[in-house]
Amino acid sequence: MNKIITVENLYKSYGHTKAVNGIDFYVDEGSLFAFLGPNGAGKTTTINILSTLLTKDDGEVIINGIKIGENEDDIRKSIGIVFQEGVLDPLLSVKENLETRGSFYGLTKDVLAERVEAALLVTGIQNIASRKYGSLSGGQKRRADIARALINAPKILFLDEPTTGLDPQTRKRVWNTIIDLQKEQKMTVFLTTHYMEEADKADYVVIIDNGKIVAKGTPSFLKDNYSKDLLKIKPINSSILEKNLNSRNILFEKKIDIYQVKLENSLESIDIINMNKDNIESFQVLNGTMDDAFINITGKEIRE
Amino acid sequence: MIFSLVKRNLKLYFRDKTSVFFSLLGVFIIIGLYVIFLGKMMVSYTESVIPENAKFMMTSWIMAGVISVTTVTTCNGAFGIMVEDTALNKLRDFKVSPIKRWQLVLSYIISSMIVGIIMSLLTFVASEVYIYLEGGSIVSFTAFIKIIGMIFLSVFSSSAMVFLIISFIKSQNAFGTASSIIGTLVGFLTGIYIPVGNLPIGVQTVIKIFPLSHSGVLLRQIMMQEAVDLAYVPEEFKLFLGVNFEVNGSILSSFLHIAYLLVSGVLFYILAIIVVSKKRSK
């Protein structure tokens, strides 16, 4: 597959703070790429460098075949960015906003009009096109932001925490819009997030912490390598279960009346259950999640 | 591209009713002060020098000042959009688009001039209505054309000066403070609250250096000529009211006033562009 973004040895510091401390990765064309990390890990700095907003201190970045630092206007024409906070004008309608920002790309009047319509359609906000941006709800604003980023029909769409601060239902709708763009418009989507369930749906995940990449791979690779399956047993008689587990040197953790056993793979649970068959009130086997993988990799829980 | 940015800036200015109001606040204060306190006093004083048409003359005097102040305060109001874009981080969206910084800056300057011209023309119309209601007459056609020309020149000069001041400002709070200071100070610096002749010599010099006071002088000459033939008004009285400026013992000609406005405007723009391009973020 074609690599649409390659990053090598990227460095950026603010004074003594090393925001990005030597990272390498690449993004396949047409993929959904998630950049995962706690706050202050360097996600936004990286996205700002890739989108030509910030200059790098060192390293090489190639976007769509063009090196950053050269011909930046050509890069800018091929990317769309959704910032964490809205950048549209509250006193202008959604459509006016799109027309103004669309005019930056040297399109003819007809093409621009088509692009505005297409962007409104894809994001599903035709019905609020004439409303002032400032009067929209959080989810509507976010979709208008995405429409803005689509106005130049970009090859790569950058989204910095696109679903943060939205209620669960709106989050899902915004997320579906993003997925549609990738699947149907074959757009490369590069997003930062701290929602595990979103990272879980990406084609490729890079986890960054303290400016360094700590793990990368597909979601299933990360889960297989960094998280363990879990067996939860609710026994009829606790002491018998404890004695049984101890006699076989099986490590467990007791949470109130539930016993948790970490497994190398889920098949191991069969033996343990068989062995205690008569002493089990209920049990559950859980697959490793991105959450576990993340905690195991970074040593910290994700923070809002 | 620049055209649609200008369109955006104009919409943002005119749709924000409070910013329109506040950019005219200085003007309202002057008119209020004149109508309530200063007017009667100045008219009766003038009557003692020139008995005929004293009221018409003094209303024209104050309105000439009001128009020149409007050119500053409204240009300043329009530059509020530039401050807001910087302060609220909206610039990021422009920076990641294929537009040049100079195109963006030029759009702010052009929109500020358009706002200045529109608002000053409106103020001019309103002041003619006021003069008429106060028993004066509407300006002649030649005076009308001259006043329009003066508004353009004055807006050019004001927008340059305001742009230079605003180019140092990064936050909306600072902008609000700067706006109130500009709005208040400009009334003094153009010799409107108090006639120039009433001020100490040092302050008079400051006023003469301040470019906009020259637009006040020219507008007064044009508008007051409608009420009385200024040639017959004693020179001392004209100097007292700031209808003429005397520098080194000689009266400045209209040509010099215009040249001073143009040259200072160009100079301010050059300085401001240096400041703005130095501020380029990395």
XYZ file of C-alpha atoms in Angstrom:
586
model
C 0.000 0.000 0.000
C 1.051 3.567 -0.678
C 2.380 5.516 2.285
C 0.642 8.892 2.256
C 2.346 10.192 5.401
C 5.822 9.288 6.585
C 7.394 10.729 9.694
C 11.023 10.139 10.590
C 12.869 11.275 13.687
C 10.503 14.106 14.439
C 11.482 16.485 17.258
C 9.744 19.536 18.667
C 10.333 21.285 21.965
C 8.954 24.355 23.653
C 11.772 25.751 25.720
C 12.912 22.835 27.856
C 9.780 20.767 27.330
C 10.275 18.103 24.712
C 6.762 17.828 23.309
C 7.729 15.427 20.547
C 10.896 13.519 21.197
C 11.966 11.573 18.131
C 9.057 9.695 16.638
C 8.757 7.593 13.464
C 5.654 6.201 11.824
C 3.857 6.065 8.527
C 0.229 6.101 7.432
C -1.157 3.976 4.605
C -3.257 5.712 2.013
C -6.973 5.269 2.643
C -6.570 3.962 6.183
C -8.037 5.100 9.464
C -5.087 5.961 11.647
C -5.485 6.643 15.353
C -3.033 8.506 17.490
C -3.679 7.566 21.063
C -2.209 9.016 24.216
C -2.914 10.776 27.487
C -3.209 14.557 27.610
C 0.092 16.310 27.084
C 1.583 13.292 25.330
C 2.381 15.247 22.168
C -0.597 14.320 20.018
C -1.707 17.826 19.177
C 1.855 19.003 18.612
C 2.356 16.202 16.114
C -0.895 16.909 14.289
C -0.009 20.608 14.176
C 3.347 19.844 12.608
C 1.830 17.468 10.047
C -0.769 20.081 9.119
C 1.896 22.811 8.592
C 0.701 24.893 11.536
C 3.899 24.461 13.543
C 7.443 24.106 12.292
C 9.421 21.080 13.405
C 12.775 21.319 15.168
C 14.234 18.292 13.449
C 13.308 15.266 11.402
C 11.576 14.635 8.130
C 7.881 14.608 7.331
C 6.459 13.772 3.921
C 2.781 14.421 3.278
C 1.292 13.191 0.028
C 4.721 13.104 -1.600
C 5.736 16.613 -0.470
C 8.313 17.332 2.209
C 7.138 19.638 4.956
C 9.027 22.905 4.766
C 8.837 22.986 0.972
C 5.779 23.926 -1.054
C 3.590 24.061 2.011
C 0.710 25.539 0.048
C 0.559 22.340 -2.017
C 0.348 20.313 1.187
C -2.341 22.670 2.505
C -4.412 22.097 -0.612
C -4.398 18.339 -0.045
C -5.313 18.277 3.650
C -8.293 19.166 5.805
C -8.072 19.787 9.542
C -10.652 19.659 12.300
C -9.270 21.444 15.349
C -10.151 20.617 18.931
C -12.008 23.893 19.315
C -14.121 25.333 16.547
C -12.504 27.953 14.341
C -15.557 29.069 12.379
C -17.205 32.459 12.834
C -20.167 32.358 15.238
C -21.907 35.319 13.573
C -21.882 33.766 10.109
C -24.179 30.998 8.930
C -22.717 27.547 8.315
C -22.952 28.142 4.571
C -21.307 31.568 4.728
C -18.512 30.063 6.787
C -17.976 27.307 4.237
C -18.027 29.782 1.340
C -15.487 32.076 3.006
C -13.071 29.313 3.940
C -13.627 27.597 0.586
C -12.513 30.729 -1.232
C -8.958 30.186 0.076
C -8.378 27.314 -2.319
C -8.627 29.161 -5.629
C -11.702 27.277 -6.802
C -14.076 28.653 -9.417
C -17.456 29.860 -8.223
C -19.266 26.799 -9.585
C -16.827 24.290 -8.117
C -16.975 26.073 -4.770
C -20.785 25.960 -4.752
C -20.658 22.220 -5.516
C -18.099 21.629 -2.775
C -20.220 23.485 -0.224
C -23.254 21.371 -1.123
C -21.209 18.160 -1.058
C -19.682 18.998 2.327
C -23.100 19.805 3.793
C -24.496 16.555 2.394
C -21.718 14.282 3.636
C -21.889 15.710 7.140
C -25.696 15.705 7.103
C -26.184 19.356 7.979
C -28.017 20.730 4.905
C -30.997 21.523 7.120
C -28.987 23.876 9.328
C -26.871 25.433 6.571
C -28.468 28.854 6.971
C -28.257 28.938 10.754
C -25.581 30.924 12.503
C -22.652 28.739 13.552
C -22.777 30.293 17.025
C -26.332 29.086 17.596
C -25.630 25.402 16.892
C -25.350 22.575 19.409
C -22.000 20.948 20.122
C -22.567 18.054 17.742
C -23.854 20.291 14.944
C -20.848 22.570 15.384
C -18.497 19.644 15.178
C -20.112 18.438 11.965
C -19.873 21.952 10.542
C -16.165 21.906 11.478
C -15.793 18.652 9.564
C -17.668 20.148 6.588
C -15.171 23.037 6.659
C -12.272 20.568 6.541
C -13.844 18.816 3.526
C -14.337 21.968 1.453
C -11.151 21.459 -0.555
C -11.840 17.729 -1.119
C -8.693 16.794 0.817
C -6.831 13.509 0.429
C -5.999 13.455 4.116
C -8.323 14.495 6.902
C -6.756 15.357 10.266
C -9.019 15.387 13.294
C -7.795 16.441 16.711
C -10.018 14.766 19.308
C -13.089 15.029 17.097
C -15.528 13.511 19.578
C -14.288 14.939 22.861
C -16.928 16.757 24.850
C -19.897 15.356 22.948
C -22.708 13.301 24.466
C -22.586 9.571 23.635
C -25.293 9.676 20.968
C -23.807 12.681 19.161
C -20.390 11.122 19.479
C -21.616 8.082 17.632
C -23.105 10.151 14.807
C -19.938 12.196 14.380
C -17.916 9.007 14.481
C -20.096 7.402 11.797
C -19.601 10.440 9.571
C -15.846 10.019 9.938
C -15.991 6.291 9.155
C -18.140 6.970 6.068
C -15.576 9.453 4.774
C -12.867 6.847 5.057
C -14.860 3.913 3.692
C -16.837 5.616 0.950
C -14.725 8.578 -0.084
C -11.489 6.579 0.349
C -10.087 9.416 2.393
C -7.094 8.899 4.661
C -8.216 9.750 8.174
C -5.655 10.688 10.824
C -7.182 11.272 14.206
C -6.112 11.704 17.773
C -8.359 10.376 20.468
C -8.418 9.218 23.998
C -11.463 7.029 23.612
C -10.399 3.396 23.527
C -13.478 2.224 21.681
C -12.579 4.607 18.856
C -8.955 3.532 18.706
C -10.271 -0.026 18.629
C -11.998 0.675 15.298
C -8.924 2.123 13.605
C -6.841 0.249 11.043
C -3.657 1.173 12.822
C -2.933 2.652 16.235
C 0.110 4.495 17.472
C 0.337 5.087 21.205
C 2.373 8.076 22.260
C 3.410 9.086 25.755
C 5.779 11.835 26.862
C 6.612 12.649 23.262
C 7.692 9.106 22.402
C 5.974 6.260 20.639
C 5.475 3.482 23.175
C 3.607 0.992 21.008
C 2.162 0.688 17.526
C 0.189 -1.861 15.587
C -3.303 -2.905 14.648
C -5.808 -2.909 17.514
C -5.817 -6.728 17.629
C -2.023 -6.826 17.706
C -1.961 -4.407 20.628
C -4.622 -6.314 22.534
C -2.928 -9.663 21.930
C 0.420 -8.393 23.058
C -0.388 -5.962 25.806
C -3.554 -7.203 27.442
C -4.645 -10.443 29.068
C -7.965 -12.247 28.981
C -9.726 -12.372 32.299
C -11.765 -15.058 34.036
C -14.251 -13.932 36.666
C -15.754 -16.525 39.023
C -18.440 -16.099 41.616
C -18.055 -19.184 43.843
C -20.632 -20.845 46.086
C -18.007 -21.380 48.751
C -15.143 -18.931 48.692
C -12.670 -20.836 50.865
C -12.879 -23.995 48.777
C -12.195 -22.033 45.606
C -9.305 -20.183 47.187
C -7.767 -23.448 48.378
C -8.172 -25.006 44.955
C -6.560 -22.095 43.133
C -3.722 -21.845 45.632
C -2.950 -25.542 45.366
C -2.327 -25.116 41.643
C -0.351 -21.902 42.039
C -2.909 -19.922 40.096
C -2.691 -16.218 40.892
C -5.991 -14.510 41.558
C -7.404 -11.253 42.743
C -10.442 -11.015 44.977
C -12.926 -8.238 44.365
C -15.684 -8.494 47.002
C -17.179 -11.902 46.177
C -15.741 -12.166 42.649
C -12.429 -13.905 41.951
C -10.450 -12.691 38.940
C -7.796 -14.750 37.207
C -5.597 -13.371 34.440
C -5.220 -15.776 31.532
C -2.587 -16.144 28.832
C -5.386 -17.189 26.524
C -9.066 -17.808 27.027
C -8.765 -21.585 26.605
C -7.008 -21.831 29.967
C -10.286 -20.978 31.609
C -11.785 -24.360 30.657
C -9.476 -26.263 33.034
C -10.116 -23.935 35.928
C -13.863 -24.071 35.450
C -13.923 -27.851 35.085
C -11.873 -28.218 38.219
C -14.323 -26.118 40.269
C -17.459 -27.053 38.374
C -19.504 -27.835 41.491
C -18.468 -24.706 43.364
C -19.367 -22.073 40.761
C -22.427 -19.906 41.008
C -21.564 -17.920 37.840
C -18.541 -17.092 35.693
C -17.438 -14.839 32.861
C -14.485 -14.860 30.439
C -13.487 -11.413 29.118
C -11.246 -10.693 26.169
C -8.434 -8.191 26.658
C -9.487 -4.663 25.801
C -7.707 -1.616 24.433
C -8.068 -0.144 27.901
C -5.943 -2.908 29.399
C -3.454 -2.647 26.578
C -3.212 1.103 27.083
C -2.791 0.856 30.840
C -0.183 -1.858 30.456
C 1.737 0.162 27.869
C 1.694 3.600 29.454
C 1.281 2.541 33.060
C -1.548 4.998 33.491
C -5.254 5.162 33.052
C -6.457 7.420 30.289
C -7.541 10.780 31.612
C -10.285 12.932 30.288
C -9.833 35.414 -1.946
C -9.159 38.812 -0.388
C -12.579 39.883 -1.560
C -14.344 37.081 0.302
C -12.247 37.728 3.417
C -13.258 41.393 3.289
C -16.874 40.317 2.904
C -16.453 38.102 5.956
C -14.883 40.872 8.049
C -17.619 43.336 7.108
C -20.368 40.860 7.992
C -18.694 40.114 11.314
C -18.435 43.837 12.131
C -21.940 44.870 11.162
C -23.620 41.817 12.688
C -22.067 42.501 16.064
C -24.373 45.310 17.118
C -22.534 46.022 20.354
C -19.227 46.507 18.582
C -20.890 48.922 16.151
C -22.371 50.804 19.102
C -19.102 50.939 20.993
C -17.179 52.107 17.962
C -19.562 55.079 17.891
C -19.520 55.628 21.652
C -16.885 58.347 21.491
C -19.064 60.188 18.990
C -22.176 59.887 21.164
C -20.241 61.267 24.116
C -19.075 64.305 22.147
C -22.555 65.028 20.815
C -24.050 64.533 24.270
C -21.533 66.873 25.884
C -22.066 69.495 23.214
C -25.847 69.360 23.268
C -26.086 69.351 27.051
C -23.180 71.516 28.275
C -20.768 72.998 25.808
C -23.087 74.105 23.010
C -24.791 77.077 24.687
C -21.589 78.375 26.172
C -19.702 78.247 22.907
C -22.510 79.751 20.861
C -22.883 82.720 23.205
C -19.130 83.238 23.216
C -19.068 83.118 19.406
C -21.976 85.548 19.180
C -19.844 88.137 20.946
C -17.280 87.870 18.109
C -19.460 87.104 15.081
C -23.125 87.946 15.750
C -24.532 86.506 12.537
C -25.190 82.757 12.134
C -23.221 81.977 15.302
C -25.292 78.908 16.092
C -25.049 77.467 12.563
C -21.333 78.107 12.609
C -20.730 76.372 15.931
C -22.934 73.405 15.084
C -20.875 72.984 11.911
C -17.727 73.333 14.027
C -18.668 70.510 16.390
C -19.974 68.260 13.595
C -16.731 68.631 11.639
C -14.945 67.362 14.737
C -17.446 64.551 15.192
C -16.860 63.305 11.644
C -13.105 63.245 12.046
C -13.416 61.351 15.357
C -15.781 58.844 13.732
C -13.147 57.928 11.169
C -10.833 56.834 13.994
C -13.245 55.051 16.287
C -14.977 53.056 13.543
C -11.718 51.997 11.865
C -10.623 50.912 15.309
C -13.835 48.931 15.838
C -13.320 47.114 12.565
C -9.787 46.096 13.567
C -11.400 44.330 16.528
C -11.932 41.393 14.163
C -8.183 41.098 13.648
C -7.628 41.042 17.416
C -10.393 38.500 17.895
C -8.977 36.185 15.225
C -5.615 36.266 16.965
C -6.909 36.020 20.530
C -9.409 33.224 19.896
C -6.904 31.213 17.887
C -8.997 31.454 14.744
C -5.849 32.285 12.838
C -4.940 28.601 12.887
C -7.542 27.866 10.270
C -6.098 30.557 7.999
C -2.572 29.317 8.583
C -3.373 25.799 7.435
C -5.056 27.119 4.306
C -3.178 28.087 1.154
C -3.508 31.834 1.748
C -0.661 34.215 2.415
C -0.397 36.250 5.553
C -0.263 39.510 3.597
C -3.574 38.650 1.953
C -5.166 38.215 5.353
C -3.650 41.431 6.731
C -4.658 43.366 3.630
C -8.221 42.114 4.075
C -8.310 43.563 7.607
C -7.009 46.925 6.375
C -9.449 47.117 3.460
C -12.423 46.160 5.627
C -11.454 48.676 8.284
C -11.330 51.397 5.619
C -14.702 50.351 4.211
C -16.251 50.349 7.686
C -14.664 53.748 8.387
C -16.003 55.229 5.161
C -19.522 53.814 5.549
C -19.854 54.864 9.181
C -18.363 58.325 8.593
C -20.676 58.924 5.658
C -23.609 57.955 7.859
C -22.347 60.296 10.569
C -22.017 63.043 7.954
C -25.637 62.524 6.869
C -26.780 62.526 10.506
C -24.846 65.709 11.257
C -26.377 67.473 8.252
C -29.804 66.507 9.590
C -28.851 67.907 13.017
C -27.480 71.142 11.526
C -30.676 71.549 9.502
C -32.865 70.950 12.535
C -30.845 73.506 14.489
C -31.672 76.129 11.908
C -28.674 75.795 9.599
C -28.741 74.788 5.954
C -27.564 71.738 4.044
C -24.067 71.924 2.504
C -23.611 73.048 -1.087
C -22.627 70.541 -3.755
C -18.954 71.570 -3.885
C -18.678 71.390 -0.119
C -20.377 67.996 -0.231
C -17.781 66.638 -2.682
C -14.944 68.120 -0.617
C -16.290 66.538 2.575
C -16.549 63.130 0.902
C -12.954 63.510 -0.233
C -11.912 64.501 3.284
C -13.663 61.467 4.742
C -11.667 59.195 2.415
C -8.410 60.923 3.292
C -9.189 60.955 6.979
C -10.130 57.250 6.965
C -6.869 56.432 5.212
C -4.901 58.263 7.875
C -6.930 56.950 10.841
C -6.891 53.368 9.707
C -3.096 53.544 9.359
C -2.682 54.955 12.854
C -5.122 52.526 14.451
C -3.564 49.591 12.588
C -0.183 50.482 14.045
C -1.593 50.588 17.589
C -3.615 47.388 17.166
C -0.657 45.503 15.710
C 0.806 45.435 19.245
C -2.379 44.091 20.829
C -2.897 40.390 21.402
C -5.893 40.021 23.694
C -9.470 41.176 23.579
C -9.199 42.795 27.001
C -6.274 44.873 25.848
C -8.233 45.799 22.756
C -11.215 46.948 24.832
C -8.969 49.113 26.986
C -7.117 50.536 23.997
C -10.436 51.317 22.303
C -11.753 53.303 25.257
C -8.485 55.210 25.541
C -8.441 55.962 21.827
C -12.112 56.954 21.884
C -11.602 59.414 24.737
C -8.208 60.755 23.827
C -9.032 61.376 20.218
C -11.667 63.940 21.204
C -9.001 65.942 23.036
C -6.311 65.403 20.423
C -8.465 66.824 17.680
C -9.439 69.801 19.839
C -13.130 68.970 20.134
C -13.938 68.770 23.849
C -12.003 71.945 24.396
C -11.067 74.404 21.625
C -7.351 74.311 20.844
C -6.905 77.933 21.933
C -7.936 77.101 25.497
C -5.100 74.604 25.942
C -1.517 75.224 27.048
C 1.059 75.721 24.287
C 2.676 72.309 24.920
C -0.624 70.489 24.432
C -1.324 72.583 21.356
C 1.919 71.319 19.863
C 0.940 67.707 20.582
C -2.379 68.316 18.866
C -0.677 69.787 15.822
C 1.567 66.713 15.578
C -1.415 64.375 15.833
C -2.330 63.760 12.173
C -6.063 63.532 12.636
C -6.325 67.074 14.004
C -5.436 68.228 10.476
C -8.446 66.426 9.078
C -10.485 68.251 11.739
C -9.046 71.584 10.574
C -9.906 70.918 6.932
C -13.420 69.665 7.697
C -14.069 72.742 9.864
C -12.917 75.022 7.070
C -15.263 73.368 4.592
C -18.290 73.041 6.863
C -18.082 76.390 8.655
C -17.630 78.223 5.369
C -21.261 77.241 4.749
C -22.351 79.359 7.693
C -20.027 82.355 7.486
C -17.399 83.641 5.116
C -14.324 82.559 7.024
C -12.232 85.205 5.277
C -13.961 87.840 7.435
C -13.564 85.962 10.693
C -10.667 87.309 12.787
C -7.568 85.119 12.438
C -7.159 84.939 16.206
C -10.615 83.441 16.577
C -9.945 80.885 13.825
C -6.737 79.815 15.549
C -8.619 79.586 18.854
C -11.208 77.202 17.359
C -8.676 75.169 15.388
C -9.988 76.275 12.023
C -6.429 77.162 11.135
C -3.128 75.975 12.541
C -0.186 78.281 12.969
C 3.288 76.782 12.903
C 6.380 79.005 13.344
C 4.323 82.133 12.828
C 2.735 81.118 9.535
C -0.701 79.659 8.804
C -0.628 76.147 7.303
C -2.137 75.844 3.826
C -4.725 73.184 2.884
C -2.072 71.559 0.759
C 0.187 71.097 3.786
C -2.657 69.635 5.865
C -3.441 67.109 3.134
C 0.212 66.259 2.598
C 0.699 65.721 6.339
C -2.273 63.335 6.487
C -1.020 61.344 3.499
C 2.611 61.152 4.576
C 1.819 60.199 8.173
C -0.638 57.575 6.908
C 1.959 55.970 4.659
C 4.518 56.087 7.470
C 2.150 54.416 9.953
C 1.357 51.673 7.460
C 5.036 50.964 6.886
C 5.704 50.780 10.637
C 2.668 48.581 11.228
C 3.658 46.189 8.459
C 7.108 45.881 10.049
C 5.508 45.054 13.418
C 3.058 42.567 11.926
C 5.654 40.738 9.864
C 7.970 40.507 12.874
C 5.161 38.907 14.841
C 4.995 35.998 12.395
C 4.694 32.880 14.483
C 7.076 30.050 13.849
